[in-house]
Amino acid sequence: MSKELKLAVLIDADNISDKYVKIILDETAKSGVATYKRIYGDWTNPRLVSWKNVLLDNSISPIQQYSYTTGKNATDSAMIIDAMDILYSNTVDGFCIASSDSDFTRLVARLRESGMYVTGMGESKTPKPFISACNQFKYLDILYSNQQDEENAIRKEDTAAETSVAKAAAKAIKIKRETKTAAAAKKSKEELKPQTDLKMIKRAIISLVEECSDDDEWMLSAELGNQLGKRFPDFDVRNYGHSKFSSFIKSLNILDCEQERNIVKFRLKNKK
């Protein structure tokens, strides 16, 4: 049994909304155990009041950092100092830095230089240097949007199951309103795009399969996914509307697929 990674989760409250907290903790849990869960901000600021119940429910420790000077972000400094203290304590195997602020780029690079595995999490507006510095990067707004779509689909199924005639009129009005809301949501969702576009992914896949395939020109699915993650820290099939790596690859229509039991492999189309 492989050892479970111990991770430090550090959240920048100035740049991260409380609505993302479940996604941050769920994504961290996929990689290991969060032994540190800290969030940084000026908690005297009314803007952060929405975090109160979220912190209690998820056992996240708030770290108070006053804004000494207008226009200066003291939160960044507090996070950086704590991250280095945790690094030198030798109690963790990796970090999750949740922020959309490029000021943490050098911190991430320093943590990786010390052998730490660093996952970054932020919105799709996050500057490219910060994304590239991480081993892995998660777009919180895209994952949140996907989550909302799933919840809306469940609600629609529940609504469709209602057969009461008395609710028919009210249901028609509700559907009309939901249609307008859905249209607005769709427009908003179209603006949420990963910085690594599909053209770049396709070019990389073709290159990787050509370079890393076996003598029969096949490449294992797991190895392909691993190599894509190394080239693009923000690569995640959920960014492109898929839940599985294999379905994402098949949708690109550039590779043939072969499966033997639990082993899936790919090769370029038209190869014999």
PDB file of N, CA, C and O in Angstrom, residues 153-199:
ATOM      1  N   ALA A 153     -28.973  19.521 -13.470  1.00  0.00           N
ATOM      2  CA  ALA A 153     -29.507  18.359 -14.194  1.00  0.00           C
ATOM      3  C   ALA A 153     -30.329  17.481 -13.262  1.00  0.00           C
ATOM      4  O   ALA A 153     -31.398  16.972 -13.638  1.00  0.00           O
ATOM      5  N   ILE A 154     -29.853  17.307 -12.032  1.00  0.00           N
ATOM      6  CA  ILE A 154     -30.589  16.502 -11.046  1.00  0.00           C
ATOM      7  C   ILE A 154     -31.902  17.165 -10.696  1.00  0.00           C
ATOM      8  O   ILE A 154     -32.948  16.506 -10.606  1.00  0.00           O
ATOM      9  N   ARG A 155     -31.866  18.497 -10.529  1.00  0.00           N
ATOM     10  CA  ARG A 155     -33.098  19.218 -10.207  1.00  0.00           C
ATOM     11  C   ARG A 155     -34.112  19.124 -11.341  1.00  0.00           C
ATOM     12  O   ARG A 155     -35.324  18.995 -11.106  1.00  0.00           O
ATOM     13  N   LYS A 156     -33.633  19.172 -12.583  1.00  0.00           N
ATOM     14  CA  LYS A 156     -34.550  19.060 -13.729  1.00  0.00           C
ATOM     15  C   LYS A 156     -35.195  17.688 -13.782  1.00  0.00           C
ATOM     16  O   LYS A 156     -36.362  17.546 -14.136  1.00  0.00           O
ATOM     17  N   GLU A 157     -34.430  16.658 -13.437  1.00  0.00           N
ATOM     18  CA  GLU A 157     -34.987  15.304 -13.411  1.00  0.00           C
ATOM     19  C   GLU A 157     -36.074  15.198 -12.343  1.00  0.00           C
ATOM     20  O   GLU A 157     -37.117  14.578 -12.561  1.00  0.00           O
ATOM     21  N   ASP A 158     -35.812  15.823 -11.197  1.00  0.00           N
ATOM     22  CA  ASP A 158     -36.818  15.809 -10.124  1.00  0.00           C
ATOM     23  C   ASP A 158     -38.074  16.558 -10.545  1.00  0.00           C
ATOM     24  O   ASP A 158     -39.193  16.128 -10.261  1.00  0.00           O
ATOM     25  N   THR A 159     -37.862  17.675 -11.252  1.00  0.00           N
ATOM     26  CA  THR A 159     -39.008  18.465 -11.710  1.00  0.00           C
ATOM     27  C   THR A 159     -39.824  17.694 -12.748  1.00  0.00           C
ATOM     28  O   THR A 159     -41.059  17.711 -12.745  1.00  0.00           O
ATOM     29  N   ALA A 160     -39.124  17.000 -13.647  1.00  0.00           N
ATOM     30  CA  ALA A 160     -39.795  16.230 -14.689  1.00  0.00           C
ATOM     31  C   ALA A 160     -40.610  15.089 -14.096  1.00  0.00           C
ATOM     32  O   ALA A 160     -41.601  14.641 -14.687  1.00  0.00           O
ATOM     33  N   ALA A 161     -40.183  14.607 -12.927  1.00  0.00           N
ATOM     34  CA  ALA A 161     -40.884  13.484 -12.295  1.00  0.00           C
ATOM     35  C   ALA A 161     -42.210  13.897 -11.664  1.00  0.00           C
ATOM     36  O   ALA A 161     -43.048  13.057 -11.338  1.00  0.00           O
ATOM     37  N   GLU A 162     -42.408  15.192 -11.473  1.00  0.00           N
ATOM     38  CA  GLU A 162     -43.656  15.676 -10.871  1.00  0.00           C
ATOM     39  C   GLU A 162     -44.767  15.650 -11.929  1.00  0.00           C
ATOM     40  O   GLU A 162     -44.656  16.241 -12.992  1.00  0.00           O
ATOM     41  N   THR A 163     -45.837  14.971 -11.638  1.00  0.00           N
ATOM     42  CA  THR A 163     -46.928  14.803 -12.605  1.00  0.00           C
ATOM     43  C   THR A 163     -48.229  15.479 -12.173  1.00  0.00           C
ATOM     44  O   THR A 163     -49.256  15.330 -12.832  1.00  0.00           O
ATOM     45  N   SER A 164     -48.180  16.207 -11.101  1.00  0.00           N
ATOM     46  CA  SER A 164     -49.406  16.823 -10.595  1.00  0.00           C
ATOM     47  C   SER A 164     -49.932  17.869 -11.581  1.00  0.00           C
ATOM     48  O   SER A 164     -49.222  18.754 -12.017  1.00  0.00           O
ATOM     49  N   VAL A 165     -51.202  17.740 -11.939  1.00  0.00           N
ATOM     50  CA  VAL A 165     -51.841  18.690 -12.865  1.00  0.00           C
ATOM     51  C   VAL A 165     -51.913  20.078 -12.240  1.00  0.00           C
ATOM     52  O   VAL A 165     -51.789  21.097 -12.926  1.00  0.00           O
ATOM     53  N   ALA A 166     -52.084  20.117 -10.927  1.00  0.00           N
ATOM     54  CA  ALA A 166     -52.223  21.396 -10.234  1.00  0.00           C
ATOM     55  C   ALA A 166     -50.962  22.243 -10.336  1.00  0.00           C
ATOM     56  O   ALA A 166     -51.010  23.469 -10.232  1.00  0.00           O
ATOM     57  N   LYS A 167     -49.826  21.572 -10.589  1.00  0.00           N
ATOM     58  CA  LYS A 167     -48.569  22.306 -10.654  1.00  0.00           C
ATOM     59  C   LYS A 167     -48.182  22.662 -12.087  1.00  0.00           C
ATOM     60  O   LYS A 167     -47.143  23.270 -12.315  1.00  0.00           O
ATOM     61  N   ALA A 168     -48.999  22.287 -13.042  1.00  0.00           N
ATOM     62  CA  ALA A 168     -48.639  22.462 -14.457  1.00  0.00           C
ATOM     63  C   ALA A 168     -48.420  23.931 -14.824  1.00  0.00           C
ATOM     64  O   ALA A 168     -47.445  24.283 -15.485  1.00  0.00           O
ATOM     65  N   ALA A 169     -49.341  24.803 -14.394  1.00  0.00           N
ATOM     66  CA  ALA A 169     -49.226  26.216 -14.738  1.00  0.00           C
ATOM     67  C   ALA A 169     -47.978  26.837 -14.104  1.00  0.00           C
ATOM     68  O   ALA A 169     -47.221  27.552 -14.754  1.00  0.00           O
ATOM     69  N   ALA A 170     -47.819  26.548 -12.816  1.00  0.00           N
ATOM     70  CA  ALA A 170     -46.660  27.090 -12.103  1.00  0.00           C
ATOM     71  C   ALA A 170     -45.362  26.560 -12.702  1.00  0.00           C
ATOM     72  O   ALA A 170     -44.357  27.268 -12.790  1.00  0.00           O
ATOM     73  N   LYS A 171     -45.412  25.301 -13.131  1.00  0.00           N
ATOM     74  CA  LYS A 171     -44.224  24.679 -13.724  1.00  0.00           C
ATOM     75  C   LYS A 171     -43.850  25.369 -15.036  1.00  0.00           C
ATOM     76  O   LYS A 171     -42.675  25.582 -15.330  1.00  0.00           O
ATOM     77  N   ALA A 172     -44.868  25.738 -15.838  1.00  0.00           N
ATOM     78  CA  ALA A 172     -44.617  26.399 -17.119  1.00  0.00           C
ATOM     79  C   ALA A 172     -43.919  27.748 -16.904  1.00  0.00           C
ATOM     80  O   ALA A 172     -42.981  28.101 -17.620  1.00  0.00           O
ATOM     81  N   ILE A 173     -44.381  28.476 -15.883  1.00  0.00           N
ATOM     82  CA  ILE A 173     -43.762  29.769 -15.571  1.00  0.00           C
ATOM     83  C   ILE A 173     -42.332  29.556 -15.102  1.00  0.00           C
ATOM     84  O   ILE A 173     -41.412  30.292 -15.488  1.00  0.00           O
ATOM     85  N   LYS A 174     -42.157  28.524 -14.276  1.00  0.00           N
ATOM     86  CA  LYS A 174     -40.818  28.223 -13.736  1.00  0.00           C
ATOM     87  C   LYS A 174     -39.842  27.868 -14.856  1.00  0.00           C
ATOM     88  O   LYS A 174     -38.695  28.309 -14.878  1.00  0.00           O
ATOM     89  N   ILE A 175     -40.329  27.061 -15.814  1.00  0.00           N
ATOM     90  CA  ILE A 175     -39.472  26.638 -16.933  1.00  0.00           C
ATOM     91  C   ILE A 175     -39.056  27.844 -17.770  1.00  0.00           C
ATOM     92  O   ILE A 175     -37.913  27.950 -18.223  1.00  0.00           O
ATOM     93  N   LYS A 176     -40.005  28.764 -17.979  1.00  0.00           N
ATOM     94  CA  LYS A 176     -39.715  29.961 -18.760  1.00  0.00           C
ATOM     95  C   LYS A 176     -38.610  30.780 -18.080  1.00  0.00           C
ATOM     96  O   LYS A 176     -37.681  31.269 -18.739  1.00  0.00           O
ATOM     97  N   ARG A 177     -38.732  30.905 -16.751  1.00  0.00           N
ATOM     98  CA  ARG A 177     -37.711  31.642 -16.007  1.00  0.00           C
ATOM     99  C   ARG A 177     -36.372  30.924 -16.058  1.00  0.00           C
ATOM    100  O   ARG A 177     -35.325  31.538 -16.225  1.00  0.00           O
ATOM    101  N   GLU A 178     -36.440  29.588 -15.902  1.00  0.00           N
ATOM    102  CA  GLU A 178     -35.198  28.796 -15.896  1.00  0.00           C
ATOM    103  C   GLU A 178     -34.492  28.851 -17.253  1.00  0.00           C
ATOM    104  O   GLU A 178     -33.274  28.795 -17.334  1.00  0.00           O
ATOM    105  N   THR A 179     -35.302  28.949 -18.329  1.00  0.00           N
ATOM    106  CA  THR A 179     -34.723  29.024 -19.670  1.00  0.00           C
ATOM    107  C   THR A 179     -33.892  30.296 -19.821  1.00  0.00           C
ATOM    108  O   THR A 179     -32.788  30.277 -20.376  1.00  0.00           O
ATOM    109  N   LYS A 180     -34.441  31.417 -19.323  1.00  0.00           N
ATOM    110  CA  LYS A 180     -33.707  32.681 -19.376  1.00  0.00           C
ATOM    111  C   LYS A 180     -32.438  32.595 -18.532  1.00  0.00           C
ATOM    112  O   LYS A 180     -31.368  33.049 -18.935  1.00  0.00           O
ATOM    113  N   THR A 181     -32.581  31.985 -17.333  1.00  0.00           N
ATOM    114  CA  THR A 181     -31.423  31.854 -16.443  1.00  0.00           C
ATOM    115  C   THR A 181     -30.364  30.956 -17.069  1.00  0.00           C
ATOM    116  O   THR A 181     -29.167  31.228 -16.993  1.00  0.00           O
ATOM    117  N   ALA A 182     -30.826  29.866 -17.708  1.00  0.00           N
ATOM    118  CA  ALA A 182     -29.896  28.918 -18.332  1.00  0.00           C
ATOM    119  C   ALA A 182     -29.135  29.574 -19.476  1.00  0.00           C
ATOM    120  O   ALA A 182     -27.949  29.321 -19.677  1.00  0.00           O
ATOM    121  N   ALA A 183     -29.844  30.428 -20.231  1.00  0.00           N
ATOM    122  CA  ALA A 183     -29.194  31.119 -21.351  1.00  0.00           C
ATOM    123  C   ALA A 183     -28.090  32.044 -20.847  1.00  0.00           C
ATOM    124  O   ALA A 183     -27.002  32.111 -21.412  1.00  0.00           O
ATOM    125  N   ALA A 184     -28.389  32.745 -19.750  1.00  0.00           N
ATOM    126  CA  ALA A 184     -27.386  33.637 -19.158  1.00  0.00           C
ATOM    127  C   ALA A 184     -26.217  32.829 -18.607  1.00  0.00           C
ATOM    128  O   ALA A 184     -25.060  33.221 -18.751  1.00  0.00           O
ATOM    129  N   ALA A 185     -26.543  31.683 -17.979  1.00  0.00           N
ATOM    130  CA  ALA A 185     -25.497  30.823 -17.418  1.00  0.00           C
ATOM    131  C   ALA A 185     -24.612  30.248 -18.514  1.00  0.00           C
ATOM    132  O   ALA A 185     -23.401  30.124 -18.360  1.00  0.00           O
ATOM    133  N   LYS A 186     -25.253  29.898 -19.669  1.00  0.00           N
ATOM    134  CA  LYS A 186     -24.487  29.345 -20.782  1.00  0.00           C
ATOM    135  C   LYS A 186     -23.505  30.368 -21.320  1.00  0.00           C
ATOM    136  O   LYS A 186     -22.350  30.053 -21.610  1.00  0.00           O
ATOM    137  N   LYS A 187     -23.969  31.612 -21.430  1.00  0.00           N
ATOM    138  CA  LYS A 187     -23.089  32.671 -21.920  1.00  0.00           C
ATOM    139  C   LYS A 187     -21.913  32.870 -20.976  1.00  0.00           C
ATOM    140  O   LYS A 187     -20.765  33.034 -21.381  1.00  0.00           O
ATOM    141  N   SER A 188     -22.225  32.825 -19.653  1.00  0.00           N
ATOM    142  CA  SER A 188     -21.174  32.978 -18.647  1.00  0.00           C
ATOM    143  C   SER A 188     -20.204  31.814 -18.697  1.00  0.00           C
ATOM    144  O   SER A 188     -18.996  31.986 -18.584  1.00  0.00           O
ATOM    145  N   LYS A 189     -20.730  30.603 -18.897  1.00  0.00           N
ATOM    146  CA  LYS A 189     -19.899  29.405 -18.928  1.00  0.00           C
ATOM    147  C   LYS A 189     -18.953  29.406 -20.117  1.00  0.00           C
ATOM    148  O   LYS A 189     -17.819  28.931 -20.027  1.00  0.00           O
ATOM    149  N   GLU A 190     -19.419  29.962 -21.239  1.00  0.00           N
ATOM    150  CA  GLU A 190     -18.573  30.010 -22.434  1.00  0.00           C
ATOM    151  C   GLU A 190     -17.329  30.872 -22.209  1.00  0.00           C
ATOM    152  O   GLU A 190     -16.329  30.730 -22.909  1.00  0.00           O
ATOM    153  N   GLU A 191     -17.412  31.767 -21.228  1.00  0.00           N
ATOM    154  CA  GLU A 191     -16.275  32.627 -20.927  1.00  0.00           C
ATOM    155  C   GLU A 191     -15.247  31.919 -20.051  1.00  0.00           C
ATOM    156  O   GLU A 191     -14.135  32.403 -19.880  1.00  0.00           O
ATOM    157  N   LEU A 192     -15.623  30.769 -19.465  1.00  0.00           N
ATOM    158  CA  LEU A 192     -14.716  30.007 -18.614  1.00  0.00           C
ATOM    159  C   LEU A 192     -13.946  29.014 -19.469  1.00  0.00           C
ATOM    160  O   LEU A 192     -14.462  27.967 -19.842  1.00  0.00           O
ATOM    161  N   LYS A 193     -12.741  29.351 -19.795  1.00  0.00           N
ATOM    162  CA  LYS A 193     -11.933  28.481 -20.655  1.00  0.00           C
ATOM    163  C   LYS A 193     -10.556  28.286 -20.048  1.00  0.00           C
ATOM    164  O   LYS A 193      -9.957  29.231 -19.522  1.00  0.00           O
ATOM    165  N   PRO A 194     -10.029  27.066 -20.125  1.00  0.00           N
ATOM    166  CA  PRO A 194      -8.657  26.841 -19.660  1.00  0.00           C
ATOM    167  C   PRO A 194      -7.674  27.559 -20.569  1.00  0.00           C
ATOM    168  O   PRO A 194      -7.941  27.756 -21.759  1.00  0.00           O
ATOM    169  N   GLN A 195      -6.528  27.948 -20.024  1.00  0.00           N
ATOM    170  CA  GLN A 195      -5.547  28.680 -20.824  1.00  0.00           C
ATOM    171  C   GLN A 195      -4.847  27.778 -21.833  1.00  0.00           C
ATOM    172  O   GLN A 195      -4.309  28.246 -22.829  1.00  0.00           O
ATOM    173  N   THR A 196      -4.843  26.463 -21.568  1.00  0.00           N
ATOM    174  CA  THR A 196      -4.293  25.504 -22.526  1.00  0.00           C
ATOM    175  C   THR A 196      -5.437  25.049 -23.438  1.00  0.00           C
ATOM    176  O   THR A 196      -6.320  24.319 -23.011  1.00  0.00           O
ATOM    177  N   ASP A 197      -5.447  25.495 -24.692  1.00  0.00           N
ATOM    178  CA  ASP A 197      -6.567  25.163 -25.571  1.00  0.00           C
ATOM    179  C   ASP A 197      -6.379  23.790 -26.225  1.00  0.00           C
ATOM    180  O   ASP A 197      -5.313  23.173 -26.153  1.00  0.00           O
ATOM    181  N   LEU A 198      -7.437  23.336 -26.882  1.00  0.00           N
ATOM    182  CA  LEU A 198      -7.439  21.992 -27.464  1.00  0.00           C
ATOM    183  C   LEU A 198      -6.393  21.814 -28.564  1.00  0.00           C
ATOM    184  O   LEU A 198      -5.862  20.722 -28.744  1.00  0.00           O
ATOM    185  N   LYS A 199      -6.109  22.867 -29.317  1.00  0.00           N
ATOM    186  CA  LYS A 199      -5.110  22.752 -30.385  1.00  0.00           C
ATOM    187  C   LYS A 199      -3.740  22.390 -29.803  1.00  0.00           C
ATOM    188  O   LYS A 199      -3.026  21.553 -30.349  1.00  0.00           O
TER     189      LYS A 199
END
